Short mmCIF file of C-alpha atoms and ligand atoms in Angstrom, two decimals:
data_model
loop_
_atom_site.label_atom_id
_atom_site.label_comp_id
_atom_site.label_asym_id
_atom_site.label_seq_id
_atom_site.Cartn_x
_atom_site.Cartn_y
_atom_site.Cartn_z
CA ILE A 1 15.88 -22.99 8.81
CA ILE A 2 13.57 -22.92 5.80
CA SER A 3 13.43 -25.52 3.02
CA VAL A 4 10.90 -25.77 0.39
CA GLN A 5 10.66 -28.41 -2.32
CA ASN A 6 8.44 -28.09 -5.53
CA LEU A 7 6.03 -25.92 -4.09
CA GLN A 8 2.82 -25.29 -6.04
CA LYS A 9 -0.12 -23.13 -5.48
CA ILE A 10 -3.04 -23.22 -7.57
CA TYR A 11 -6.33 -21.21 -6.97
CA ILE A 12 -9.38 -22.69 -8.51
CA MET A 13 -11.90 -20.17 -9.52
CA GLY A 14 -15.13 -21.79 -10.95
CA THR A 15 -13.82 -23.40 -14.32
CA THR A 16 -10.49 -21.48 -14.58
CA GLN A 17 -7.38 -21.78 -12.48
CA VAL A 18 -4.55 -19.68 -11.60
CA ASN A 19 -1.10 -21.08 -11.28
CA ALA A 20 0.17 -18.65 -8.67
CA LEU A 21 3.43 -20.55 -7.76
CA GLN A 22 4.42 -23.42 -10.37
CA ASP A 23 7.50 -25.17 -8.91
CA ILE A 24 9.38 -23.37 -6.21
CA SER A 25 12.38 -25.03 -4.54
CA LEU A 26 14.85 -23.10 -2.16
CA ASP A 27 16.82 -23.09 1.07
CA ILE A 28 17.13 -20.29 3.45
CA GLN A 29 19.76 -20.52 6.10
CA LYS A 30 19.36 -19.02 9.69
CA ASN A 31 20.25 -15.47 9.91
CA GLU A 32 20.16 -14.85 6.13
CA TYR A 33 18.94 -11.56 4.86
CA VAL A 34 16.87 -12.04 1.82
CA ALA A 35 14.88 -9.86 -0.79
CA LEU A 36 12.14 -11.28 -2.78
CA MET A 37 11.43 -9.37 -5.87
CA GLY A 38 9.55 -9.80 -9.11
CA PRO A 39 6.71 -8.18 -11.12
CA SER A 40 3.32 -7.61 -9.79
CA GLY A 41 1.33 -10.87 -9.73
CA SER A 42 4.35 -12.91 -10.00
CA GLY A 43 3.49 -14.90 -6.54
CA LYS A 44 5.66 -13.28 -4.06
CA SER A 45 2.87 -12.73 -1.47
CA THR A 46 1.60 -16.22 -2.24
CA LEU A 47 5.04 -17.48 -1.37
CA MET A 48 5.35 -15.45 1.68
CA ASN A 49 1.86 -16.75 2.99
CA LEU A 50 3.09 -20.11 2.64
CA LEU A 51 6.19 -19.58 4.39
CA GLY A 52 4.48 -17.80 7.11
CA CYS A 53 2.13 -20.93 7.74
CA LEU A 54 -0.90 -18.74 6.88
CA ASP A 55 -1.84 -20.97 3.70
CA THR A 56 -1.00 -24.46 2.59
CA PRO A 57 0.53 -25.36 -0.81
CA THR A 58 -1.31 -27.41 -3.56
CA SER A 59 1.63 -29.54 -3.63
CA GLY A 60 5.31 -29.54 -2.61
CA GLU A 61 6.80 -29.67 0.65
CA TYR A 62 7.82 -27.13 3.39
CA TRP A 63 10.29 -27.93 6.39
CA LEU A 64 10.54 -25.15 8.93
CA ASN A 65 13.51 -25.72 11.47
CA GLY A 66 13.67 -29.30 10.39
CA ASN A 67 9.96 -30.00 10.83
CA GLN A 68 7.67 -30.78 8.04
CA VAL A 69 4.86 -27.93 7.95
CA SER A 70 2.29 -30.26 6.33
CA LYS A 71 2.45 -32.94 9.19
CA MET A 72 1.98 -30.31 11.86
CA ILE A 73 -1.25 -30.11 14.07
CA ASP A 74 -3.13 -26.84 14.28
CA SER A 75 -1.77 -25.86 17.68
CA GLU A 76 1.89 -26.51 16.58
CA LEU A 77 1.26 -24.08 13.58
CA ALA A 78 -0.53 -21.51 15.67
CA GLU A 79 2.36 -21.42 18.19
CA ILE A 80 4.85 -20.99 15.11
CA ARG A 81 2.98 -18.11 13.67
CA ASN A 82 2.65 -16.41 16.98
CA LYS A 83 6.07 -16.81 18.50
CA GLU A 84 8.55 -17.89 15.81
CA ILE A 85 7.23 -15.72 12.75
CA GLY A 86 6.66 -11.97 12.60
CA PHE A 87 4.65 -11.32 9.52
CA VAL A 88 4.01 -7.98 7.84
CA PHE A 89 1.12 -7.93 5.51
CA GLN A 90 1.24 -5.98 2.16
CA THR A 91 -2.22 -4.70 3.04
CA PHE A 92 -1.59 -4.38 6.90
CA ASN A 93 -4.59 -6.39 8.05
CA LEU A 94 -5.01 -4.35 11.14
CA LEU A 95 -8.19 -4.86 13.40
CA PRO A 96 -10.31 -1.84 12.71
CA ARG A 97 -11.77 -1.39 16.08
CA LEU A 98 -8.69 -1.81 18.03
CA SER A 99 -6.42 1.11 18.66
CA ALA A 100 -2.76 1.11 17.35
CA LEU A 101 -1.59 0.08 20.82
CA GLU A 102 -4.20 -2.66 21.17
CA ASN A 103 -3.44 -4.02 17.62
CA VAL A 104 0.30 -4.29 18.41
CA ALA A 105 -0.21 -5.95 21.82
CA LEU A 106 -2.50 -8.67 20.41
CA PRO A 107 0.09 -11.23 19.58
CA LEU A 108 1.28 -10.97 23.23
CA VAL A 109 -2.06 -12.04 24.55
CA TYR A 110 -1.57 -15.70 23.19
CA GLY A 111 1.83 -15.84 25.26
CA GLY A 112 -0.16 -15.47 28.52
CA VAL A 113 1.80 -12.20 29.22
CA SER A 114 0.22 -9.74 31.79
CA LYS A 115 -1.93 -6.96 30.52
CA LYS A 116 0.41 -4.30 31.84
CA ALA A 117 3.43 -6.02 30.36
CA ARG A 118 1.75 -6.19 26.97
CA LEU A 119 0.94 -2.72 26.63
CA ASP A 120 4.58 -1.65 28.04
CA LYS A 121 5.97 -3.93 25.25
CA ALA A 122 3.69 -2.60 22.53
CA MET A 123 4.28 1.02 23.59
CA GLU A 124 7.97 0.25 23.27
CA VAL A 125 7.76 -0.93 19.87
CA LEU A 126 5.52 1.81 18.71
CA ASP A 127 7.92 4.31 19.95
CA GLU A 128 10.56 2.54 17.97
CA VAL A 129 8.64 2.97 14.63
CA GLY A 130 7.87 6.68 15.46
CA LEU A 131 4.31 6.39 16.49
CA GLY A 132 4.58 7.24 20.21
CA ASP A 133 2.16 10.01 19.83
CA ARG A 134 -0.37 7.92 17.88
CA VAL A 135 -0.97 4.90 20.07
CA ASP A 136 -4.65 5.50 20.73
CA HIS A 137 -5.65 6.03 17.07
CA ARG A 138 -7.54 3.39 15.32
CA PRO A 139 -6.34 2.38 11.79
CA ASN A 140 -9.03 4.77 10.17
CA GLU A 141 -7.53 7.58 12.20
CA LEU A 142 -3.96 6.95 10.92
CA SER A 143 -2.20 7.96 7.81
CA GLY A 144 -1.13 5.02 5.00
CA GLY A 145 2.31 5.12 6.30
CA GLN A 146 1.28 5.19 10.01
CA ARG A 147 -0.79 1.97 9.46
CA GLN A 148 2.02 0.42 7.69
CA ARG A 149 4.16 1.00 10.72
CA VAL A 150 1.58 -0.39 13.21
CA ALA A 151 1.74 -3.58 10.99
CA ILE A 152 5.40 -3.56 11.35
CA ALA A 153 5.27 -3.14 15.14
CA ARG A 154 2.84 -5.89 15.49
CA ALA A 155 5.06 -8.13 13.52
CA LEU A 156 8.01 -7.42 15.83
CA VAL A 157 6.34 -7.37 19.41
CA ASN A 158 6.92 -11.11 19.99
CA ASN A 159 10.76 -10.96 19.19
CA PRO A 160 10.23 -13.48 16.31
CA SER A 161 13.23 -15.12 14.81
CA ILE A 162 11.90 -15.02 11.24
CA ILE A 163 10.63 -11.74 10.05
CA LEU A 164 8.57 -12.08 6.76
CA ALA A 165 7.71 -8.55 5.44
CA ASP A 166 5.71 -8.12 2.54
CA GLU A 167 6.54 -4.59 1.00
CA PRO A 168 7.06 -2.98 4.63
CA THR A 169 7.99 0.54 3.08
CA GLY A 170 5.44 0.77 0.27
CA ASN A 171 3.97 3.83 1.97
CA LEU A 172 6.64 5.34 3.44
CA ASP A 173 8.95 8.39 2.73
CA THR A 174 12.56 7.90 2.28
CA LYS A 175 13.47 9.05 5.79
CA THR A 176 10.96 6.81 7.45
CA SER A 177 11.80 4.14 5.29
CA MET A 178 15.45 4.15 6.41
CA GLU A 179 14.45 4.14 9.92
CA ILE A 180 12.49 0.92 9.26
CA MET A 181 15.38 -0.47 7.32
CA GLU A 182 17.58 0.20 10.43
CA ILE A 183 15.24 -1.73 12.79
CA LEU A 184 15.37 -4.72 10.43
CA GLU A 185 19.12 -4.44 10.16
CA LYS A 186 19.19 -4.46 14.06
CA ILE A 187 17.00 -7.67 14.12
CA HIS A 188 19.29 -9.21 11.36
CA ASP A 189 22.47 -8.42 13.35
CA ALA A 190 20.91 -10.05 16.36
CA GLY A 191 20.94 -13.36 14.58
CA ASN A 192 17.42 -13.53 13.23
CA THR A 193 16.31 -14.20 9.67
CA VAL A 194 14.68 -11.72 7.37
CA ILE A 195 12.81 -12.25 4.00
CA LEU A 196 11.37 -9.00 2.87
CA VAL A 197 9.29 -8.55 -0.48
CA THR A 198 10.14 -5.03 -2.16
CA HIS A 199 9.79 -3.46 -5.37
CA GLU A 200 12.37 -0.84 -4.75
CA PRO A 201 16.07 -1.45 -5.67
CA ASP A 202 17.08 0.85 -2.65
CA ILE A 203 15.36 -1.34 -0.24
CA SER A 204 16.63 -4.59 -1.68
CA GLU A 205 20.24 -3.12 -1.55
CA HIS A 206 19.99 -4.05 2.23
CA ALA A 207 19.60 -7.69 1.59
CA HIS A 208 22.34 -10.04 1.24
CA ARG A 209 20.55 -12.32 -1.23
CA ILE A 210 18.03 -11.30 -4.02
CA ILE A 211 15.53 -13.89 -5.28
CA ARG A 212 13.31 -12.94 -8.21
CA LEU A 213 10.27 -14.43 -9.14
CA ARG A 214 8.29 -14.38 -12.49
CA ASP A 215 5.01 -16.11 -13.24
CA GLY A 216 5.44 -18.28 -10.28
CA LEU A 217 8.87 -19.56 -10.82
CA ILE A 218 12.19 -18.44 -9.53
CA GLU A 219 14.03 -16.42 -12.30
CA THR A 220 17.23 -15.58 -10.45
CA ASP A 221 18.65 -16.35 -7.04
CA GLU A 222 21.82 -14.59 -6.31
CA LYS A 223 24.12 -12.73 -3.79
CA ASN A 224 23.93 -9.18 -3.35
CA GLU A 225 27.21 -8.00 -4.92
CA ASN A 226 27.17 -4.79 -3.10
CA ILE A 227 27.34 -6.18 0.37
CA ILE B 1 -8.93 25.36 -11.55
CA ILE B 2 -8.18 24.57 -8.00
CA SER B 3 -7.60 27.47 -5.57
CA VAL B 4 -7.46 26.71 -1.80
CA GLN B 5 -6.88 29.46 0.94
CA ASN B 6 -6.07 29.04 4.41
CA LEU B 7 -7.31 25.43 4.53
CA GLN B 8 -7.39 24.00 7.98
CA LYS B 9 -8.17 20.35 8.93
CA ILE B 10 -8.37 19.39 12.74
CA TYR B 11 -9.28 16.06 13.85
CA ILE B 12 -10.89 15.88 17.29
CA MET B 13 -10.51 12.64 19.47
CA GLY B 14 -11.98 12.84 22.72
CA THR B 15 -9.96 15.65 24.54
CA THR B 16 -7.09 15.55 21.99
CA GLN B 17 -6.90 17.20 18.68
CA VAL B 18 -4.82 16.49 15.58
CA ASN B 19 -3.96 19.53 13.33
CA ALA B 20 -3.54 17.53 10.17
CA LEU B 21 -3.64 20.50 7.96
CA GLN B 22 -2.52 23.80 9.57
CA ASP B 23 -2.87 26.59 6.83
CA ILE B 24 -2.65 25.47 3.27
CA SER B 25 -3.06 28.13 0.42
CA LEU B 26 -2.22 27.30 -3.12
CA ASP B 27 -3.51 27.64 -6.85
CA ILE B 28 -3.34 24.86 -9.40
CA GLN B 29 -4.03 25.87 -13.07
CA LYS B 30 -5.84 23.56 -15.51
CA ASN B 31 -3.51 21.06 -17.09
CA GLU B 32 -0.98 21.31 -14.53
CA TYR B 33 1.15 18.05 -13.40
CA VAL B 34 1.80 18.31 -9.69
CA ALA B 35 3.59 15.96 -7.47
CA LEU B 36 2.58 16.18 -3.74
CA MET B 37 5.37 14.76 -1.44
CA GLY B 38 6.28 15.01 2.28
CA PRO B 39 6.79 12.72 5.22
CA SER B 40 4.40 10.03 6.30
CA GLY B 41 1.75 11.81 8.43
CA SER B 42 2.42 15.26 6.97
CA GLY B 43 -1.13 15.79 5.66
CA LYS B 44 -1.05 14.54 1.99
CA SER B 45 -3.99 12.30 1.99
CA THR B 46 -5.93 14.88 4.21
CA LEU B 47 -5.26 17.28 1.40
CA MET B 48 -6.16 15.05 -1.34
CA ASN B 49 -9.45 14.19 0.28
CA LEU B 50 -10.26 17.92 0.59
CA LEU B 51 -9.52 18.51 -3.24
CA GLY B 52 -11.52 15.58 -4.18
CA CYS B 53 -14.40 16.66 -2.34
CA LEU B 54 -14.72 13.60 -0.21
CA ASP B 55 -14.26 15.57 3.11
CA THR B 56 -14.80 19.28 4.31
CA PRO B 57 -12.15 21.40 6.02
CA THR B 58 -12.42 22.70 9.61
CA SER B 59 -12.01 26.17 8.04
CA GLY B 60 -10.68 27.90 4.88
CA GLU B 61 -12.06 27.95 1.47
CA TYR B 62 -11.84 25.92 -1.73
CA TRP B 63 -12.54 26.97 -5.33
CA LEU B 64 -13.09 24.36 -7.85
CA ASN B 65 -13.49 25.53 -11.55
CA GLY B 66 -14.40 29.11 -10.08
CA ASN B 67 -17.22 27.64 -7.67
CA GLN B 68 -16.92 27.69 -3.88
CA VAL B 69 -17.13 24.05 -2.72
CA SER B 70 -18.42 24.84 0.59
CA LYS B 71 -21.44 26.64 -1.06
CA MET B 72 -22.45 23.55 -3.08
CA ILE B 73 -25.29 21.26 -2.52
CA ASP B 74 -24.92 17.47 -2.17
CA SER B 75 -26.09 16.71 -5.73
CA GLU B 76 -23.41 19.02 -7.11
CA LEU B 77 -20.64 17.59 -5.08
CA ALA B 78 -21.73 14.13 -5.99
CA GLU B 79 -21.72 15.17 -9.79
CA ILE B 80 -18.18 16.59 -9.28
CA ARG B 81 -16.84 13.51 -7.53
CA ASN B 82 -18.39 11.18 -10.19
CA LYS B 83 -17.91 13.09 -13.51
CA GLU B 84 -14.91 15.84 -12.90
CA ILE B 85 -12.57 14.00 -10.64
CA GLY B 86 -10.88 10.54 -10.69
CA PHE B 87 -9.69 9.56 -7.37
CA VAL B 88 -7.07 6.86 -6.46
CA PHE B 89 -7.21 5.96 -3.07
CA GLN B 90 -4.07 5.12 -1.03
CA THR B 91 -5.68 2.09 0.39
CA PHE B 92 -7.77 1.19 -2.91
CA ASN B 93 -11.11 1.13 -1.14
CA LEU B 94 -12.50 -1.43 -3.81
CA LEU B 95 -15.88 -3.14 -2.91
CA PRO B 96 -15.04 -6.78 -1.74
CA ARG B 97 -18.09 -8.62 -3.15
CA LEU B 98 -17.56 -6.99 -6.74
CA SER B 99 -15.18 -8.35 -9.22
CA ALA B 100 -12.52 -6.07 -10.79
CA LEU B 101 -14.83 -5.41 -13.79
CA GLU B 102 -17.96 -4.51 -11.63
CA ASN B 103 -15.60 -2.39 -9.47
CA VAL B 104 -14.42 -0.27 -12.47
CA ALA B 105 -17.90 -0.14 -14.03
CA LEU B 106 -19.31 1.31 -10.83
CA PRO B 107 -18.73 5.11 -11.36
CA LEU B 108 -20.44 4.66 -14.93
CA VAL B 109 -23.74 3.68 -13.20
CA TYR B 110 -24.25 7.03 -12.05
CA GLY B 111 -23.88 8.51 -15.66
CA GLY B 112 -26.74 6.29 -16.77
CA VAL B 113 -24.70 4.59 -19.28
CA SER B 114 -26.06 1.26 -20.58
CA LYS B 115 -25.13 -1.92 -18.94
CA LYS B 116 -23.15 -3.19 -22.02
CA ALA B 117 -21.41 0.07 -22.77
CA ARG B 118 -20.27 0.13 -18.91
CA LEU B 119 -18.82 -3.23 -19.14
CA ASP B 120 -17.15 -2.59 -22.36
CA LYS B 121 -15.54 0.68 -21.10
CA ALA B 122 -14.57 -1.02 -17.75
CA MET B 123 -12.74 -3.94 -19.91
CA GLU B 124 -11.04 -1.32 -22.01
CA VAL B 125 -9.43 0.47 -18.94
CA LEU B 126 -8.55 -2.74 -17.13
CA ASP B 127 -6.82 -3.89 -20.46
CA GLU B 128 -4.74 -0.67 -20.32
CA VAL B 129 -3.42 -1.28 -16.87
CA GLY B 130 -2.54 -4.78 -17.75
CA LEU B 131 -5.49 -6.69 -16.02
CA GLY B 132 -7.38 -7.92 -19.09
CA ASP B 133 -7.03 -11.55 -17.76
CA ARG B 134 -8.14 -10.74 -14.32
CA VAL B 135 -11.48 -8.91 -14.62
CA ASP B 136 -13.42 -11.64 -12.83
CA HIS B 137 -11.34 -11.83 -9.74
CA ARG B 138 -12.63 -10.08 -6.69
CA PRO B 139 -10.12 -8.11 -4.67
CA ASN B 140 -9.21 -10.81 -2.31
CA GLU B 141 -8.39 -12.95 -5.33
CA LEU B 142 -5.86 -10.33 -6.60
CA SER B 143 -2.39 -9.43 -5.55
CA GLY B 144 -1.51 -6.03 -3.99
CA GLY B 145 -0.32 -4.41 -7.04
CA GLN B 146 -3.33 -5.67 -9.05
CA ARG B 147 -5.93 -4.17 -6.54
CA GLN B 148 -3.87 -0.94 -7.02
CA ARG B 149 -4.39 -1.12 -10.74
CA VAL B 150 -8.22 -1.86 -10.32
CA ALA B 151 -8.29 1.30 -8.17
CA ILE B 152 -6.33 3.15 -10.91
CA ALA B 153 -8.60 1.95 -13.60
CA ARG B 154 -11.73 2.82 -11.64
CA ALA B 155 -10.58 6.46 -11.28
CA LEU B 156 -10.07 6.73 -15.14
CA VAL B 157 -13.11 5.09 -16.45
CA ASN B 158 -15.30 8.34 -16.52
CA ASN B 159 -12.49 10.21 -18.41
CA PRO B 160 -12.31 12.81 -15.54
CA SER B 161 -10.57 16.27 -16.14
CA ILE B 162 -8.79 16.17 -12.71
CA ILE B 163 -6.85 13.07 -11.41
CA LEU B 164 -6.18 12.89 -7.81
CA ALA B 165 -4.00 9.76 -7.34
CA ASP B 166 -2.83 9.09 -3.81
CA GLU B 167 0.32 6.77 -3.89
CA PRO B 168 -0.80 5.04 -7.14
CA THR B 169 2.57 3.19 -7.68
CA GLY B 170 3.35 2.10 -4.13
CA ASN B 171 2.71 -1.68 -4.77
CA LEU B 172 4.08 -1.72 -8.30
CA ASP B 173 7.34 -3.07 -9.69
CA THR B 174 9.51 -0.66 -11.68
CA LYS B 175 8.06 -1.93 -15.16
CA THR B 176 4.48 -1.62 -14.18
CA SER B 177 4.94 1.60 -12.55
CA MET B 178 6.22 3.04 -15.75
CA GLU B 179 3.17 1.73 -17.71
CA ILE B 180 0.97 3.48 -15.10
CA MET B 181 3.04 6.82 -15.47
CA GLU B 182 2.80 6.54 -19.25
CA ILE B 183 -1.03 6.53 -18.79
CA LEU B 184 -0.96 9.46 -16.61
CA GLU B 185 1.28 11.35 -19.12
CA LYS B 186 -1.36 10.64 -21.81
CA ILE B 187 -4.11 11.94 -19.78
CA HIS B 188 -1.96 14.97 -18.92
CA ASP B 189 -1.09 15.57 -22.46
CA ALA B 190 -4.84 15.33 -23.36
CA GLY B 191 -5.29 18.77 -21.54
CA ASN B 192 -6.21 17.18 -17.97
CA THR B 193 -4.91 18.06 -14.75
CA VAL B 194 -2.83 15.46 -12.60
CA ILE B 195 -2.06 15.74 -8.99
CA LEU B 196 -0.26 12.74 -7.34
CA VAL B 197 0.91 11.85 -4.20
CA THR B 198 4.32 9.92 -4.17
CA HIS B 199 7.09 9.02 -1.79
CA GLU B 200 9.46 8.08 -4.76
CA PRO B 201 11.60 10.72 -6.38
CA ASP B 202 11.62 8.52 -9.72
CA ILE B 203 7.73 9.22 -9.92
CA SER B 204 7.85 12.93 -8.90
CA GLU B 205 10.30 13.34 -11.68
CA HIS B 206 7.39 13.19 -14.17
CA ALA B 207 5.53 15.96 -12.64
CA HIS B 208 6.32 19.62 -13.69
CA ARG B 209 5.50 21.09 -10.19
CA ILE B 210 6.59 19.57 -6.81
CA ILE B 211 4.78 20.65 -3.54
CA ARG B 212 6.14 19.42 -0.24
CA LEU B 213 4.41 19.14 2.96
CA ARG B 214 5.53 19.10 6.45
CA ASP B 215 3.52 18.93 9.71
CA GLY B 216 0.38 20.10 7.71
CA LEU B 217 2.08 23.14 6.11
CA ILE B 218 3.48 23.71 2.74
CA GLU B 219 7.22 23.59 3.19
CA THR B 220 8.49 23.99 -0.61
CA ASP B 221 6.50 24.74 -3.75
CA GLU B 222 8.63 24.67 -6.98
CA LYS B 223 8.90 24.00 -10.58
CA ASN B 224 10.64 20.76 -11.54
CA GLU B 225 14.02 21.79 -12.77
CA ASN B 226 14.37 18.58 -14.86
CA ILE B 227 11.34 19.16 -16.99
N1 ATP C 301 -9.65 10.33 11.32
C1 ATP C 301 -8.51 10.94 11.98
N2 ATP C 301 -8.53 11.13 13.39
C2 ATP C 301 -7.44 11.57 13.94
N3 ATP C 301 -6.05 11.81 13.36
C3 ATP C 301 -6.08 11.49 11.95
C4 ATP C 301 -7.28 11.11 11.26
N4 ATP C 301 -6.85 10.89 9.94
C5 ATP C 301 -5.65 11.26 9.82
N5 ATP C 301 -5.09 11.63 10.98
C6 ATP C 301 -3.90 12.06 11.40
O1 ATP C 301 -3.54 13.32 10.56
C7 ATP C 301 -2.31 13.28 10.09
C8 ATP C 301 -2.18 13.41 8.48
O2 ATP C 301 -2.65 12.23 8.09
P1 ATP C 301 -2.68 11.89 6.42
O3 ATP C 301 -3.25 10.57 6.08
O4 ATP C 301 -3.00 13.21 5.66
O5 ATP C 301 -1.01 11.78 6.25
P2 ATP C 301 -0.18 11.53 4.86
O6 ATP C 301 0.88 12.84 4.72
O7 ATP C 301 -0.97 11.12 3.94
O8 ATP C 301 0.82 10.23 5.46
P3 ATP C 301 1.36 8.96 4.70
O9 ATP C 301 2.44 9.28 3.82
O10 ATP C 301 1.65 8.07 5.83
O11 ATP C 301 0.25 8.41 3.91
C9 ATP C 301 -1.50 11.90 10.55
O12 ATP C 301 -0.60 12.27 11.57
C10 ATP C 301 -2.66 11.18 11.09
O13 ATP C 301 -2.47 10.36 12.29
N1 ATP C 302 -7.43 -16.05 -3.89
C1 ATP C 302 -7.12 -16.05 -5.24
N2 ATP C 302 -7.72 -16.49 -6.09
C2 ATP C 302 -7.34 -16.44 -7.70
N3 ATP C 302 -6.26 -15.87 -7.90
C3 ATP C 302 -5.43 -15.39 -6.98
C4 ATP C 302 -5.72 -15.39 -5.55
N4 ATP C 302 -4.80 -14.78 -4.78
C5 ATP C 302 -3.87 -14.30 -5.82
N5 ATP C 302 -4.22 -14.83 -6.94
C6 ATP C 302 -3.36 -14.55 -8.12
O1 ATP C 302 -2.25 -15.18 -8.03
C7 ATP C 302 -1.27 -14.35 -8.57
C8 ATP C 302 0.00 -14.33 -7.71
O2 ATP C 302 -0.50 -13.39 -6.80
P1 ATP C 302 0.43 -12.59 -5.57
O3 ATP C 302 -0.41 -11.80 -4.51
O4 ATP C 302 1.22 -13.65 -4.98
O5 ATP C 302 1.33 -11.65 -6.37
P2 ATP C 302 2.53 -10.76 -5.83
O6 ATP C 302 3.88 -11.01 -6.58
O7 ATP C 302 2.56 -10.49 -4.46
O8 ATP C 302 2.19 -9.35 -6.68
P3 ATP C 302 2.17 -7.86 -6.23
O9 ATP C 302 3.59 -7.29 -6.47
O10 ATP C 302 1.14 -7.03 -6.95
O11 ATP C 302 1.92 -7.79 -4.70
C9 ATP C 302 -1.84 -13.19 -9.13
O12 ATP C 302 -1.74 -13.20 -10.56
C10 ATP C 302 -3.10 -13.06 -8.71
O13 ATP C 302 -4.14 -12.63 -9.38
MG1 MG C 303 2.14 -9.01 -3.18
MG1 MG C 304 -1.30 9.11 2.88
#
């Protein structure tokens, strides 16, 4: 479902350049459950942004569902980002002037869903992540872990077939983390593909495959022995 | 050094109210090392903001170094926030248009330090957190864990006697987390007071005392048996 070859991402800053990703090649099948790990600054979020069609590589190719992403037109990419992929950002990226409910309902606007249906669905997902009593709060009226859960809910609201979650439990206590991991487990069991970045071994234990990055390259790519 | 009695914090939102902190009383001596834990939304960041003089309680009293904070004038509070307390925010709160170096040097401006001395000191602290090669990057040109480390460096640059760190390792891999914990250990050994919010038992293990919140109240407050 996902195939990247020789992906490279270079950031140019004036006279210096940062080689965020040097040469990444990997294949991920439908319904895999992958954990992406590695040191701070090793390129995980950069790779996730490329996989989520939120950014383009400096060189290399990306095939998603058999289609070459670099050849897609904007409307195709927008459709994929909205309908096929659910992206949980490491820094949440919520809209500050919208409530939790409105933030979560936003991806549904694109699909032409009626307002009532959008708010009902958003309510349902917010309930699922334990925020049923916080739906009218704006992001700055929420705790760090609550904002993180709104970001997670927003990623799930369109029932996407690929979940890209960048550190989804970084701000959550153990009990709430486990609730989120159960939600991801259900999504995976339903046949979808889950790729999550994490620093925590307890979280990566839920994945079936663990890919480790270092300095923009794949260091190891192995099955999770404990599953 | 820190004494709070019957602290209460209520957020009013239109017709509803959120009792973020209900009735918090505790004493923290100079040179203690405290971990503050508890579920997402239990009031940890709210309490940290009150301790850091970044917010005022709805009721209750706070004595810092023997002085009653509610009676202080703005200039006294500003001095404390700048010189006495180093605060690491859960969501970093970096200035987006300043580089990492400028962000870290900012607290030194208040103290009338020369520009060269400010940048030298900021450079030194950024080196200490492993970001010596990222000093000119702005926050959006940094990884999540790098932004977190800039926030930590900024909190340390004035050599404060009280460190309030709200989830300082949430976005860091194990190795980098341990480097940060070593820095906090050194600061503690030098006689300073460290209070850190964390969700991770591995991190709380470094503290000598663990306070757990639940629903805006102290649930447990105990010595760390393993130290
Ligand atoms: N400005 C605000 N207006 C209304 N409610 C608020 C506001 N800020 C925080 N809250 C609520 O107060 C409660 C405590 O928030 P706080 O940020 O202290 O939690 P926390 O323990 O730090 O959680 P986390 O572990 O998720 O960071 C939460 O339930 C939150 O929704
Ligand atoms: N816009 C940018 N301009 C310049 N350099 C950048 C930019 N964005 C990221 N970088 C650099 O690229 C490298 C990879 O960043 P990335 O965000 O992918 O790391 P990461 O593995 O997600 O780290 P973390 O675990 O800390 O979140 C980092 O060293 C970072 O400083
Ligand atoms: Mg990242
Ligand atoms: Mg918090």
